[in-house]
PDB file of C-alpha atoms in Angstrom:
ATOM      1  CA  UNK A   1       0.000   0.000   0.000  1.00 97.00           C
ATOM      2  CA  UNK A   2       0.943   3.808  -0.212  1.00 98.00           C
ATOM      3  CA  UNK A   3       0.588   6.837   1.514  1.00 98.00           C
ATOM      4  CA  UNK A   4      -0.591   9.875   0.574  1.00 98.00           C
ATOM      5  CA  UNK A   5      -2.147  13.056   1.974  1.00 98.00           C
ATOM      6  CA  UNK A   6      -4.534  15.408   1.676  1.00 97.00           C
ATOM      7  CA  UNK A   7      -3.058  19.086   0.407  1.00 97.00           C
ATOM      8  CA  UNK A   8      -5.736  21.060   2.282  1.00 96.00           C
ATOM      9  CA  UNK A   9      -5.548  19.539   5.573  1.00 96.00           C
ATOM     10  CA  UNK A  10      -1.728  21.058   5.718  1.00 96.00           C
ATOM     11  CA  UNK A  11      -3.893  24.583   6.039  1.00 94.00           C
ATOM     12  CA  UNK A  12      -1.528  26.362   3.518  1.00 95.00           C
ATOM     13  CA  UNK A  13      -1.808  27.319   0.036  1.00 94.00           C
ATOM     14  CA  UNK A  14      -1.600  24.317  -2.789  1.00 97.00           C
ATOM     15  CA  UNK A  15       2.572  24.909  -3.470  1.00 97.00           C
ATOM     16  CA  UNK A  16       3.161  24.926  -0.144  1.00 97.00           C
ATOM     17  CA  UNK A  17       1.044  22.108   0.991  1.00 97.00           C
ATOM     18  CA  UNK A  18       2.439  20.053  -2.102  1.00 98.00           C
ATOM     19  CA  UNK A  19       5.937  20.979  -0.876  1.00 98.00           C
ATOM     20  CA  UNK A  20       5.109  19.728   2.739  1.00 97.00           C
ATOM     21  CA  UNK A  21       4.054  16.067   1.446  1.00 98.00           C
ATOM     22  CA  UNK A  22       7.129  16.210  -0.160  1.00 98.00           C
ATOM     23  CA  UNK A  23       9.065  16.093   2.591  1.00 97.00           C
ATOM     24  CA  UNK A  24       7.105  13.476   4.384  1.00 97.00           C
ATOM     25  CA  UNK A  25       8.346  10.905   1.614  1.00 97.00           C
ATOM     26  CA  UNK A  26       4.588  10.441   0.618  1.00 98.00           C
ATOM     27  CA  UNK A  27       4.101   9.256  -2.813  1.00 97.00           C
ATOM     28  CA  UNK A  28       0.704  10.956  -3.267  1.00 98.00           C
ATOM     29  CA  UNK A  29      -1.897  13.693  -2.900  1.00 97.00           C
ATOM     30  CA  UNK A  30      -5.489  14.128  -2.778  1.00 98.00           C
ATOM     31  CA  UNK A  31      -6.669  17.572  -3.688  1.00 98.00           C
ATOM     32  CA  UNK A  32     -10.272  19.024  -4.065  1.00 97.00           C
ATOM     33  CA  UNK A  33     -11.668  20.765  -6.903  1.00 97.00           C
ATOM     34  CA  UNK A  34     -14.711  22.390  -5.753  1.00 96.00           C
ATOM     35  CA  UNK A  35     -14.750  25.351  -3.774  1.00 94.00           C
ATOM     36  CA  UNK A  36     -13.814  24.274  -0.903  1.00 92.00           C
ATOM     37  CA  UNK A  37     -10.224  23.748  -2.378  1.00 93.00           C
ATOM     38  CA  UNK A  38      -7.548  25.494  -4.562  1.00 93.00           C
ATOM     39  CA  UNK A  39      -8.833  24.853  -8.075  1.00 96.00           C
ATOM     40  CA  UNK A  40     -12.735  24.059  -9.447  1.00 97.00           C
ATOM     41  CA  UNK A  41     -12.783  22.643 -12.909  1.00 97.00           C
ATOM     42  CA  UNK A  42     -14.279  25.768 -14.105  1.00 96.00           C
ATOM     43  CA  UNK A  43     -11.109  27.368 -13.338  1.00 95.00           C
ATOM     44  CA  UNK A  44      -8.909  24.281 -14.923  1.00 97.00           C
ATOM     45  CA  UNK A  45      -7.704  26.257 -18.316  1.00 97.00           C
ATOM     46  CA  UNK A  46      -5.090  23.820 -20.185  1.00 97.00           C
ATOM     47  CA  UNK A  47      -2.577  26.365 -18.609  1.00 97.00           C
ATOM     48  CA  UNK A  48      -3.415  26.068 -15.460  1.00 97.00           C
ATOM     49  CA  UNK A  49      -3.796  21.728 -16.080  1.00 98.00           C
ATOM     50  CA  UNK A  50      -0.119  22.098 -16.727  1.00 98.00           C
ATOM     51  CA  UNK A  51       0.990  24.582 -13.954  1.00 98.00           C
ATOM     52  CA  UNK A  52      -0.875  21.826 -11.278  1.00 98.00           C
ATOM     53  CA  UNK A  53       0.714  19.228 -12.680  1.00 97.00           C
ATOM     54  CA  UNK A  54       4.010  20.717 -12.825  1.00 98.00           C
ATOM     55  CA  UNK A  55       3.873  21.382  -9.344  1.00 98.00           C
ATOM     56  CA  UNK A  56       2.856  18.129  -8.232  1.00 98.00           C
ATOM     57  CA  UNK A  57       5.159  15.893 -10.637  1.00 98.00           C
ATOM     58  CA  UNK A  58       8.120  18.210  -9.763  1.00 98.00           C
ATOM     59  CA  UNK A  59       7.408  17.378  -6.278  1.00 98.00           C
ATOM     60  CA  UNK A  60       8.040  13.269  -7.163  1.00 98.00           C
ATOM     61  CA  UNK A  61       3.965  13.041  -6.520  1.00 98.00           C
ATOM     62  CA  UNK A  62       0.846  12.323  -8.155  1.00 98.00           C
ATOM     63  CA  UNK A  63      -2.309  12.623  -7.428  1.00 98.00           C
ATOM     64  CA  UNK A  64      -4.178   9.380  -5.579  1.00 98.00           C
ATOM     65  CA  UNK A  65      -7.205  10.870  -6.185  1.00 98.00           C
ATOM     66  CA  UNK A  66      -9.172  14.450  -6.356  1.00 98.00           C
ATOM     67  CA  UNK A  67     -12.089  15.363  -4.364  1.00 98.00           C
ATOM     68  CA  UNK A  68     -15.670  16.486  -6.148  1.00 97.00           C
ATOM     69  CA  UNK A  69     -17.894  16.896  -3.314  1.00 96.00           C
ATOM     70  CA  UNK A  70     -19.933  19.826  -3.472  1.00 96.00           C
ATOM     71  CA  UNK A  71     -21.183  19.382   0.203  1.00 93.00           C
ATOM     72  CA  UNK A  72     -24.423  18.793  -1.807  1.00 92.00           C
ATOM     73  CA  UNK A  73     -25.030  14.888  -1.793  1.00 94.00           C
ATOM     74  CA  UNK A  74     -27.488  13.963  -4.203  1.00 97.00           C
ATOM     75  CA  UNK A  75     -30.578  12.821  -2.680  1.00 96.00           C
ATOM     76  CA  UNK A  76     -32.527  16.367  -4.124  1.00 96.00           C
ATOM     77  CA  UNK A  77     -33.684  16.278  -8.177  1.00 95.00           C
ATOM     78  CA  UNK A  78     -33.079  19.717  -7.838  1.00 96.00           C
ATOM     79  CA  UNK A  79     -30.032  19.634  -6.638  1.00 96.00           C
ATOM     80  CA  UNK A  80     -28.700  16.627  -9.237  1.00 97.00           C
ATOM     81  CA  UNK A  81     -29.872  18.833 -12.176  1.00 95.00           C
ATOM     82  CA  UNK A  82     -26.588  20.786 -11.262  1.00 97.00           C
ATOM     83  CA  UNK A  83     -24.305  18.688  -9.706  1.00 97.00           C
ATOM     84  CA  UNK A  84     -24.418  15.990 -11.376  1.00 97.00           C
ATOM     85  CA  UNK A  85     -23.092  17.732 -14.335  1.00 97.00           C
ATOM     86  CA  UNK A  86     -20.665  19.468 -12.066  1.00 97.00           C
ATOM     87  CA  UNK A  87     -19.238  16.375 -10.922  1.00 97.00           C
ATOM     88  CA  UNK A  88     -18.758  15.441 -14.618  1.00 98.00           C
ATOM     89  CA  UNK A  89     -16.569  17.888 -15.267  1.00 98.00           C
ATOM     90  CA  UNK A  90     -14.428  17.279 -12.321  1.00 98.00           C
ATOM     91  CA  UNK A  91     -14.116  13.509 -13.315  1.00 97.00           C
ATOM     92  CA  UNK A  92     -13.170  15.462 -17.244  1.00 98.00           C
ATOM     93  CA  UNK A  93     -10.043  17.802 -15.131  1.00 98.00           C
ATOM     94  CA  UNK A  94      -9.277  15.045 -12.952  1.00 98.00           C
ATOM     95  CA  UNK A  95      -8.222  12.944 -15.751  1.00 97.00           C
ATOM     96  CA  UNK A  96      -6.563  15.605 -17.506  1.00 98.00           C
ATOM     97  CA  UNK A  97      -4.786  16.235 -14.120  1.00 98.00           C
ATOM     98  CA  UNK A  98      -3.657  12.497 -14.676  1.00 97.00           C
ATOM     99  CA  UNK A  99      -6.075  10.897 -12.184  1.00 98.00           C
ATOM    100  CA  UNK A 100      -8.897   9.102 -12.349  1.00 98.00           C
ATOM    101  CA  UNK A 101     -10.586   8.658  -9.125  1.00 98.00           C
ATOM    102  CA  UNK A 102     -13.381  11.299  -7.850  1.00 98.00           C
ATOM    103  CA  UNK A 103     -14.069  11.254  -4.574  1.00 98.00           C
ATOM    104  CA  UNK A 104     -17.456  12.527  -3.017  1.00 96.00           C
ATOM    105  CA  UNK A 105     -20.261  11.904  -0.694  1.00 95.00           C
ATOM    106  CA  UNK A 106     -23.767  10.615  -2.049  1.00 97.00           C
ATOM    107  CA  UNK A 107     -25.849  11.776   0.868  1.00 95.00           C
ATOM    108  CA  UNK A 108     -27.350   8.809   3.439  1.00 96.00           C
ATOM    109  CA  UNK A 109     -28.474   5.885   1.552  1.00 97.00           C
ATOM    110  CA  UNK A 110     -31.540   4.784   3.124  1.00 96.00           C
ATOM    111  CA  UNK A 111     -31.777   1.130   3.992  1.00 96.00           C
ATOM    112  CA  UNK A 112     -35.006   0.633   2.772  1.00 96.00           C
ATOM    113  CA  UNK A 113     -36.506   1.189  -0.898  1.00 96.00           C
ATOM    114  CA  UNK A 114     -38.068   5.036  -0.980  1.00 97.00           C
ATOM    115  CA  UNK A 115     -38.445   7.654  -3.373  1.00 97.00           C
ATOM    116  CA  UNK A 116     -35.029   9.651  -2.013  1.00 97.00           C
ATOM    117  CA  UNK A 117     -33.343   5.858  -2.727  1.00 97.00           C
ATOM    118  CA  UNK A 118     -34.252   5.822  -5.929  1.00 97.00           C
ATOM    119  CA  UNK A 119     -33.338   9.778  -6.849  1.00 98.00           C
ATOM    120  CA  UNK A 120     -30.122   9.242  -5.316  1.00 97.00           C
ATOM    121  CA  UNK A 121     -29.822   5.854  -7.549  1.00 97.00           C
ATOM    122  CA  UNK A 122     -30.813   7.654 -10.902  1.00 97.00           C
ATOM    123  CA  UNK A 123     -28.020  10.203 -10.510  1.00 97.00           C
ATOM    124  CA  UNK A 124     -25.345   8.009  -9.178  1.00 97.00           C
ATOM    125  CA  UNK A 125     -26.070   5.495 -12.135  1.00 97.00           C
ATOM    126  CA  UNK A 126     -25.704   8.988 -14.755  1.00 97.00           C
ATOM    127  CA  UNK A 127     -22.369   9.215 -13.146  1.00 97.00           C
ATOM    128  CA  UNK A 128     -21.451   5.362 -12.934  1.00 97.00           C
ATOM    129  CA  UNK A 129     -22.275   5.322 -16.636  1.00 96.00           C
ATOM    130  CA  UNK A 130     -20.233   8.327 -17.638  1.00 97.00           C
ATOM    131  CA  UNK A 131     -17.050   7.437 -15.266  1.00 97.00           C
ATOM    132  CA  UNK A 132     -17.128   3.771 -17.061  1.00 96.00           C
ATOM    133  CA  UNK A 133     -17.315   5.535 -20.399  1.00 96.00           C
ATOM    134  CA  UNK A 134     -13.672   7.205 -19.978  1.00 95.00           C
ATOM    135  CA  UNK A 135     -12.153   4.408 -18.080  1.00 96.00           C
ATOM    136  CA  UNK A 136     -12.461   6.594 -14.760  1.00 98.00           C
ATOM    137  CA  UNK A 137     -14.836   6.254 -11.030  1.00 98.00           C
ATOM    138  CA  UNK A 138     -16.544   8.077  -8.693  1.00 97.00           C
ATOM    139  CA  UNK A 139     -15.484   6.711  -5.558  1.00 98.00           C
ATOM    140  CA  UNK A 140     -18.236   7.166  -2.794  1.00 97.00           C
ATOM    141  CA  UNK A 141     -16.715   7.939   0.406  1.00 97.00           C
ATOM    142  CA  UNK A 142     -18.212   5.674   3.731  1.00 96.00           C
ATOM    143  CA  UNK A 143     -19.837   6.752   6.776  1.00 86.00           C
ATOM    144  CA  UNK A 144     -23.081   7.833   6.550  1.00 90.00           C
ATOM    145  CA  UNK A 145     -24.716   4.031   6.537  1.00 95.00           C
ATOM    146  CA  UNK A 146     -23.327   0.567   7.143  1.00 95.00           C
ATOM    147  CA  UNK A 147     -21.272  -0.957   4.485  1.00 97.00           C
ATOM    148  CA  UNK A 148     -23.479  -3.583   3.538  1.00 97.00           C
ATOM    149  CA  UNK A 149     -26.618  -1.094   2.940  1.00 97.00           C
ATOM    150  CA  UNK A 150     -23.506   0.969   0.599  1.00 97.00           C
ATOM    151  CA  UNK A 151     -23.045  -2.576  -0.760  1.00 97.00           C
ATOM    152  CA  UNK A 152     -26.445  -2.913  -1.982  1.00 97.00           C
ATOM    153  CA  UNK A 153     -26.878   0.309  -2.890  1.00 97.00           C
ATOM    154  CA  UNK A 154     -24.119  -0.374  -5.523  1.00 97.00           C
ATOM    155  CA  UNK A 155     -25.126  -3.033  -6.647  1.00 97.00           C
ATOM    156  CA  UNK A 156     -28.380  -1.674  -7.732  1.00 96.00           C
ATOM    157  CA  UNK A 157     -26.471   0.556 -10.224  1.00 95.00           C
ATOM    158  CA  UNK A 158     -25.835  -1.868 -13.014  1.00 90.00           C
ATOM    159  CA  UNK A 159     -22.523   0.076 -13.533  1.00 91.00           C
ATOM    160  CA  UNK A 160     -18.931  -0.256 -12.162  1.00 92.00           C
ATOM    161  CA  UNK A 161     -18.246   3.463 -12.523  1.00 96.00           C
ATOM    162  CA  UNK A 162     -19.472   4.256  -8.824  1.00 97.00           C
ATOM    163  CA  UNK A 163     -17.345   2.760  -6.239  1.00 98.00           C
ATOM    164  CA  UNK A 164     -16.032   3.341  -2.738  1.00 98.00           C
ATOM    165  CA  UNK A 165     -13.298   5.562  -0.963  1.00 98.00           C
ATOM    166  CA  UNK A 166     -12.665   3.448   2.242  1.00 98.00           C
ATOM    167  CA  UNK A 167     -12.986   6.322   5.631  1.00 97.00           C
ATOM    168  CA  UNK A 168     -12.613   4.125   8.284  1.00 97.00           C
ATOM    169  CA  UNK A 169     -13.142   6.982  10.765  1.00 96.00           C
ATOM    170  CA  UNK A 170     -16.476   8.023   9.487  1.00 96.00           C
ATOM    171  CA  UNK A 171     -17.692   4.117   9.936  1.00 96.00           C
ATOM    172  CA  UNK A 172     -16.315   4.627  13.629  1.00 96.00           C
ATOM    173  CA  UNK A 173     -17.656   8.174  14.222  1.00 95.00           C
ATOM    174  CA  UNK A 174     -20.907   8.102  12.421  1.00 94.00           C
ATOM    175  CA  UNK A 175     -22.178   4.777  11.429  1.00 93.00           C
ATOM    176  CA  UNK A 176     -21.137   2.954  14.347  1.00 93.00           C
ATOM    177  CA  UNK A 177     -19.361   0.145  12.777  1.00 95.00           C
ATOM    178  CA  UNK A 178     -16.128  -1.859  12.874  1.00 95.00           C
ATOM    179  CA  UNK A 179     -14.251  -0.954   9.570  1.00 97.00           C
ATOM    180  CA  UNK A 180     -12.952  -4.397   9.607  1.00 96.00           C
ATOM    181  CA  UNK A 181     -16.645  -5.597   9.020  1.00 95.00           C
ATOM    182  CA  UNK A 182     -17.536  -2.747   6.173  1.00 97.00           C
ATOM    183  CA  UNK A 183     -14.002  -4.078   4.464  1.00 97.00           C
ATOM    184  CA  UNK A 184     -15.342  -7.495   4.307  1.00 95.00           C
ATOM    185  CA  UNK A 185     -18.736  -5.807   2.504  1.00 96.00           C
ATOM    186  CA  UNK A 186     -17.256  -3.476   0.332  1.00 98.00           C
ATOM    187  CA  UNK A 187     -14.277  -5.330  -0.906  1.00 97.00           C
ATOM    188  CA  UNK A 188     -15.471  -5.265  -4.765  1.00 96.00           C
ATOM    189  CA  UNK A 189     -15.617  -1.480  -4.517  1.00 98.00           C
ATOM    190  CA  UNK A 190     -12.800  -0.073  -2.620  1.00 98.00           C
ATOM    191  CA  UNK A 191     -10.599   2.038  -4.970  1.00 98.00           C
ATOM    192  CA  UNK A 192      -9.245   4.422  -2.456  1.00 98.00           C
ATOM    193  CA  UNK A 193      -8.841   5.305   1.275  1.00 98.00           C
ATOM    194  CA  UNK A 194      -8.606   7.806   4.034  1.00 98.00           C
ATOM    195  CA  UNK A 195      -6.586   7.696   6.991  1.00 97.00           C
ATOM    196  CA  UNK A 196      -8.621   9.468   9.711  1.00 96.00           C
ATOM    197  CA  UNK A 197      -9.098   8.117  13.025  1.00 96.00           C
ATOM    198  CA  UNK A 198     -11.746   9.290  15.650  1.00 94.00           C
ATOM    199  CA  UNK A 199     -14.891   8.333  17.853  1.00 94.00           C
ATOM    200  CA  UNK A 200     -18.352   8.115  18.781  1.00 93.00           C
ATOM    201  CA  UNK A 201     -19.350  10.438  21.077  1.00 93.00           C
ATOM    202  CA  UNK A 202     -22.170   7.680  22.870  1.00 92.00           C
ATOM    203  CA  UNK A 203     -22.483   5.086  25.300  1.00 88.00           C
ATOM    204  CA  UNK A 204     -19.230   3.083  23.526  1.00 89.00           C
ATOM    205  CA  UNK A 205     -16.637   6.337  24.150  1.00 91.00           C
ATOM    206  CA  UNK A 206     -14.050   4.284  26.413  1.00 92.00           C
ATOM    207  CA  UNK A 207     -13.984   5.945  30.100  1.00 92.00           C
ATOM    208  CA  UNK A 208     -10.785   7.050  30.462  1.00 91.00           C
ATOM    209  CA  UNK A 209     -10.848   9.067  26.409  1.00 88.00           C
ATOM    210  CA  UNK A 210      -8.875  12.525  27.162  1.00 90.00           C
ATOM    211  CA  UNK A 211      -8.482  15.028  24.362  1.00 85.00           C
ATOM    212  CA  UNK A 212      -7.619  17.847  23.584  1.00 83.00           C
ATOM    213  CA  UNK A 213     -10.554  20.852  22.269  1.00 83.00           C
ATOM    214  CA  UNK A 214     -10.233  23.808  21.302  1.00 78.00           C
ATOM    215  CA  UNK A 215      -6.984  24.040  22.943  1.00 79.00           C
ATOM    216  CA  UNK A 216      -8.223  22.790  26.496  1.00 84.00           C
ATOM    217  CA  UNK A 217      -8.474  18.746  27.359  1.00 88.00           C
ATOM    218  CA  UNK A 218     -11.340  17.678  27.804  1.00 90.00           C
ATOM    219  CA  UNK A 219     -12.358  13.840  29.759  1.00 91.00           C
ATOM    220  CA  UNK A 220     -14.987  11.572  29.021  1.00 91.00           C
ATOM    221  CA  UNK A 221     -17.763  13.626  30.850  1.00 92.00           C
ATOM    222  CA  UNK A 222     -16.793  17.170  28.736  1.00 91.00           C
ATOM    223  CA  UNK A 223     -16.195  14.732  25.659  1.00 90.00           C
ATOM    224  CA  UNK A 224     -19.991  13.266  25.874  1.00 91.00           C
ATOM    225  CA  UNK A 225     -21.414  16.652  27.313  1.00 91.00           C
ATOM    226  CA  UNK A 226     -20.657  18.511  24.246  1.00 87.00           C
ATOM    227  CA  UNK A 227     -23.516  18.341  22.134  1.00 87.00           C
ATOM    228  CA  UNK A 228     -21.234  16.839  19.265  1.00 89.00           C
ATOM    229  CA  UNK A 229     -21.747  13.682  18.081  1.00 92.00           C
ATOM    230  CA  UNK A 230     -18.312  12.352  17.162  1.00 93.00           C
ATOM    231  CA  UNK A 231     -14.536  13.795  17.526  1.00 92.00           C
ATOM    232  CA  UNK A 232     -12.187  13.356  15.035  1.00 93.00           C
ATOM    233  CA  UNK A 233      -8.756  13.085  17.133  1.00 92.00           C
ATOM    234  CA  UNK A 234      -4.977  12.044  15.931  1.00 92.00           C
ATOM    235  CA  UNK A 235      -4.425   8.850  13.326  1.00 95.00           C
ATOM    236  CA  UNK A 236      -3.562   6.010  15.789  1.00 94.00           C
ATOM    237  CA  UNK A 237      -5.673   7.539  19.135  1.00 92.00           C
ATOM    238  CA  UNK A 238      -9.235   6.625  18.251  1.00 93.00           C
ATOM    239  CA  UNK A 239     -11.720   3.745  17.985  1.00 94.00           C
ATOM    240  CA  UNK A 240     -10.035   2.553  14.762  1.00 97.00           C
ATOM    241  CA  UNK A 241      -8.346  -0.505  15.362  1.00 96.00           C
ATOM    242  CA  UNK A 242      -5.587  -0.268  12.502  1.00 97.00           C
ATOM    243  CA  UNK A 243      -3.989  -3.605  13.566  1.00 98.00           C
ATOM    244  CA  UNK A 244      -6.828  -5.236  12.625  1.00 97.00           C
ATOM    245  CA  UNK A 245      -8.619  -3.184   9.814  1.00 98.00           C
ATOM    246  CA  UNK A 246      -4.975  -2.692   7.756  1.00 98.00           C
ATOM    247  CA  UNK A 247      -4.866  -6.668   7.610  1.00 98.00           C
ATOM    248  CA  UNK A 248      -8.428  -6.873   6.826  1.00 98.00           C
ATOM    249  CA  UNK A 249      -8.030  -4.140   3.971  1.00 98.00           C
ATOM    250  CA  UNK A 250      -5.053  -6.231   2.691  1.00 98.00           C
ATOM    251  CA  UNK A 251      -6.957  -9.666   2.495  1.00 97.00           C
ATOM    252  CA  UNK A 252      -9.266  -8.024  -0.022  1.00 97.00           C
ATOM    253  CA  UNK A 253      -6.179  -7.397  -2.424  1.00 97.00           C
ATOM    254  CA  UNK A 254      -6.545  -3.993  -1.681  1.00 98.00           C
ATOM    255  CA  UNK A 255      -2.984  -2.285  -2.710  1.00 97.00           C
ATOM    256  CA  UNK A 256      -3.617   1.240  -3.288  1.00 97.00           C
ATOM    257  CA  UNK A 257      -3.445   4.834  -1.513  1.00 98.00           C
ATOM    258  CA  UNK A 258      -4.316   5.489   2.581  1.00 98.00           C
ATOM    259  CA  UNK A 259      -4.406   9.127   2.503  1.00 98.00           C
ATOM    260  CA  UNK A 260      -3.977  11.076   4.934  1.00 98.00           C
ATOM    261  CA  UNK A 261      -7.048  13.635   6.252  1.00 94.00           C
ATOM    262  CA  UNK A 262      -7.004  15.789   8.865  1.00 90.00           C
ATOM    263  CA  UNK A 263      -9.727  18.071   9.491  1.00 85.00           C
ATOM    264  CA  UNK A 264      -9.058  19.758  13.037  1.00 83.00           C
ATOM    265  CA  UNK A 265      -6.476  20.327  15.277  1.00 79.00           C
ATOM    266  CA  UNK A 266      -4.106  23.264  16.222  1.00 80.00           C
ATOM    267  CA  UNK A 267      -0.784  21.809  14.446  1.00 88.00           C
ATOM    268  CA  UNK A 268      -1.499  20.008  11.522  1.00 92.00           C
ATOM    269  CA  UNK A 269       1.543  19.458   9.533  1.00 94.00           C
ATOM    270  CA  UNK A 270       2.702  17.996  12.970  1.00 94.00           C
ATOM    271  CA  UNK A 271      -0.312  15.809  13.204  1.00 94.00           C
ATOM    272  CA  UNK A 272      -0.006  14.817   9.586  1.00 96.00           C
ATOM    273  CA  UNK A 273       3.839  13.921   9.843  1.00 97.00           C
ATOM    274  CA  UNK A 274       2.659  11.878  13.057  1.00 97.00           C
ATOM    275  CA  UNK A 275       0.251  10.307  10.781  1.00 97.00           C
ATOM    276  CA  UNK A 276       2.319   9.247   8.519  1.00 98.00           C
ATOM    277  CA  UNK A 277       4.938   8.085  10.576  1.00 98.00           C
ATOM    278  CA  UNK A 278       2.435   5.915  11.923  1.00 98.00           C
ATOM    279  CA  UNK A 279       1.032   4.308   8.986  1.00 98.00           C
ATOM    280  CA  UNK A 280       4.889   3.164   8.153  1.00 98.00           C
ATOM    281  CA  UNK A 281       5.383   1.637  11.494  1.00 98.00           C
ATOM    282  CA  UNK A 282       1.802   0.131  10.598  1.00 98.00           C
ATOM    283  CA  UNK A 283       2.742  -0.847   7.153  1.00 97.00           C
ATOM    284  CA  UNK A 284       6.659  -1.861   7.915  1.00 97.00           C
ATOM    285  CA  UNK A 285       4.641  -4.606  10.877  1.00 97.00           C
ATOM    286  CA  UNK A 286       2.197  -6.055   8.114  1.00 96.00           C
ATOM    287  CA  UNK A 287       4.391  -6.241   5.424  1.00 95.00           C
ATOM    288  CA  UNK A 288       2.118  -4.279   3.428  1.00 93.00           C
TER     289      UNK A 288
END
């Protein structure tokens, strides 16, 4: 497996974030085009293809994936009139940009059949189609729902364009499962990963978690009393159980990119070095 990161978590501007996964050793980057990130693919003239690309390939990187999500989902008609085109044109860029993985979020997939199932299946099926037509995917990222509700939820699609990025954090955080057990569902569809670790802030938070907030630790009471419902915390320091979900990952024939995330904390390019750091001690034990 490889490691790679995500340029906006460093908090600095695309160069310099480029430059600090550089010196981590990493052999890959994750960047979003949408708004929330450096580029959109409106903004993607061949010019400016070439200037990202120089940066990045200078750098002895490429890019394990780019991000599309519009914070949007696509569980509203509405909605998918727009971004589902939008999301098009990303997967267009990204492949331009020499990458051709998309990640995004879908929205909640409802276990059961309904009418916001099947509008979130008619526009995820428009992009399945188009990502198989240019030999590219969508990869949904996990979370929201168990992996074996995401499981059936692709399989519904008829088309292998729509597949998964691995979070094993959100599963942890959000869904409330063991990644270990949404590997063994999704195993078919995993084309890419993030390495995020964090918990649940319910009943299972262990008794003696300690963090630290907004600059001031905080113990199991604070942690639950917060009105949050998860906390996102350090790569190695949460309820994901790497020793057994980077095995589990591996049995699948999994072999591609854990990239680093990291959404909060004070220092990140600390907590991102740490990260990686960890992931090699992880990787150098597993022989992955």
């Amino acid at each position: 497996m490889k490691i790679g990161v995500m340029v906006e978590s460093f908090r600095k501007g695309f160069r310099e974030g480029v430059e600090e996964a550089a010196k981590l050793g990493v052999s890959g980057l994750q960047a979003y085009m949408t708004p929330y990130g450096f580029m959109t693919a409106e903004d993607m003239s061949a010019g400016r293809v070439r200037e990202t690309l120089d940066i990045v390939l200078s750098n002895g990187l490429e890019f394990s994936a780019i991000c599309g999500d519009f914070g949007m989902g696509f569980d509203n008609e509405d909605n998918n009139r727009i971004y589902v085109d939008k999301s098009k044109r990303v997967l267009e860029k990204s492949k331009e940009l020499g990458c051709n993985i998309v990640t995004t979020h879908i929205g909640e997939v409802p276990e059961a059949e309904c009418e916001k199932k099947e509008i979130m299946r008619k526009a995820c099926r428009s992009l399945a189609e188009y990502a198989d037509s240019m030999g590219s995917v969508f990869a949904v990222e996990t979370g929201t729902e168990k992996g074996s509700v995401l499981r059936d939820f692709l399989d519904s699609l008829g088309a292998g364009g729509v597949r998964v990025n691995f979070d094993p954090a959100n599963l942890v955080m959000v869904a409330g499962e063991r990644p270990e057990n949404a590997v063994a569902a999704l195993a078919p569809y995993i084309v890419h990963t993030h390495a995020k670790d964090g918990y649940k802030l319910d009943a299972s938070l262990p008794k003696d978690a300690c963090f630290e907030v907004d600059g001031r630790m905080a113990d199991h009471t604070a942690l639950l009393g917060m009105g949050r419902s998860y906390i996102e915390v350090p790569l190695g320091e949460g309820g994901v159980d790497f020793d057994t979900y980077l095995p589990a990952l591996a049995k699948t024939g999994y072999d591609g990119y854990l990239t680093v995330e990291r959404e909060v904390g004070a220092d990140p390019v600390r907590d991102i070095g740490a990260a990686v750091a960890f992931l090699r001690e992880k990787l150098e034990k597993f022989r992955l």
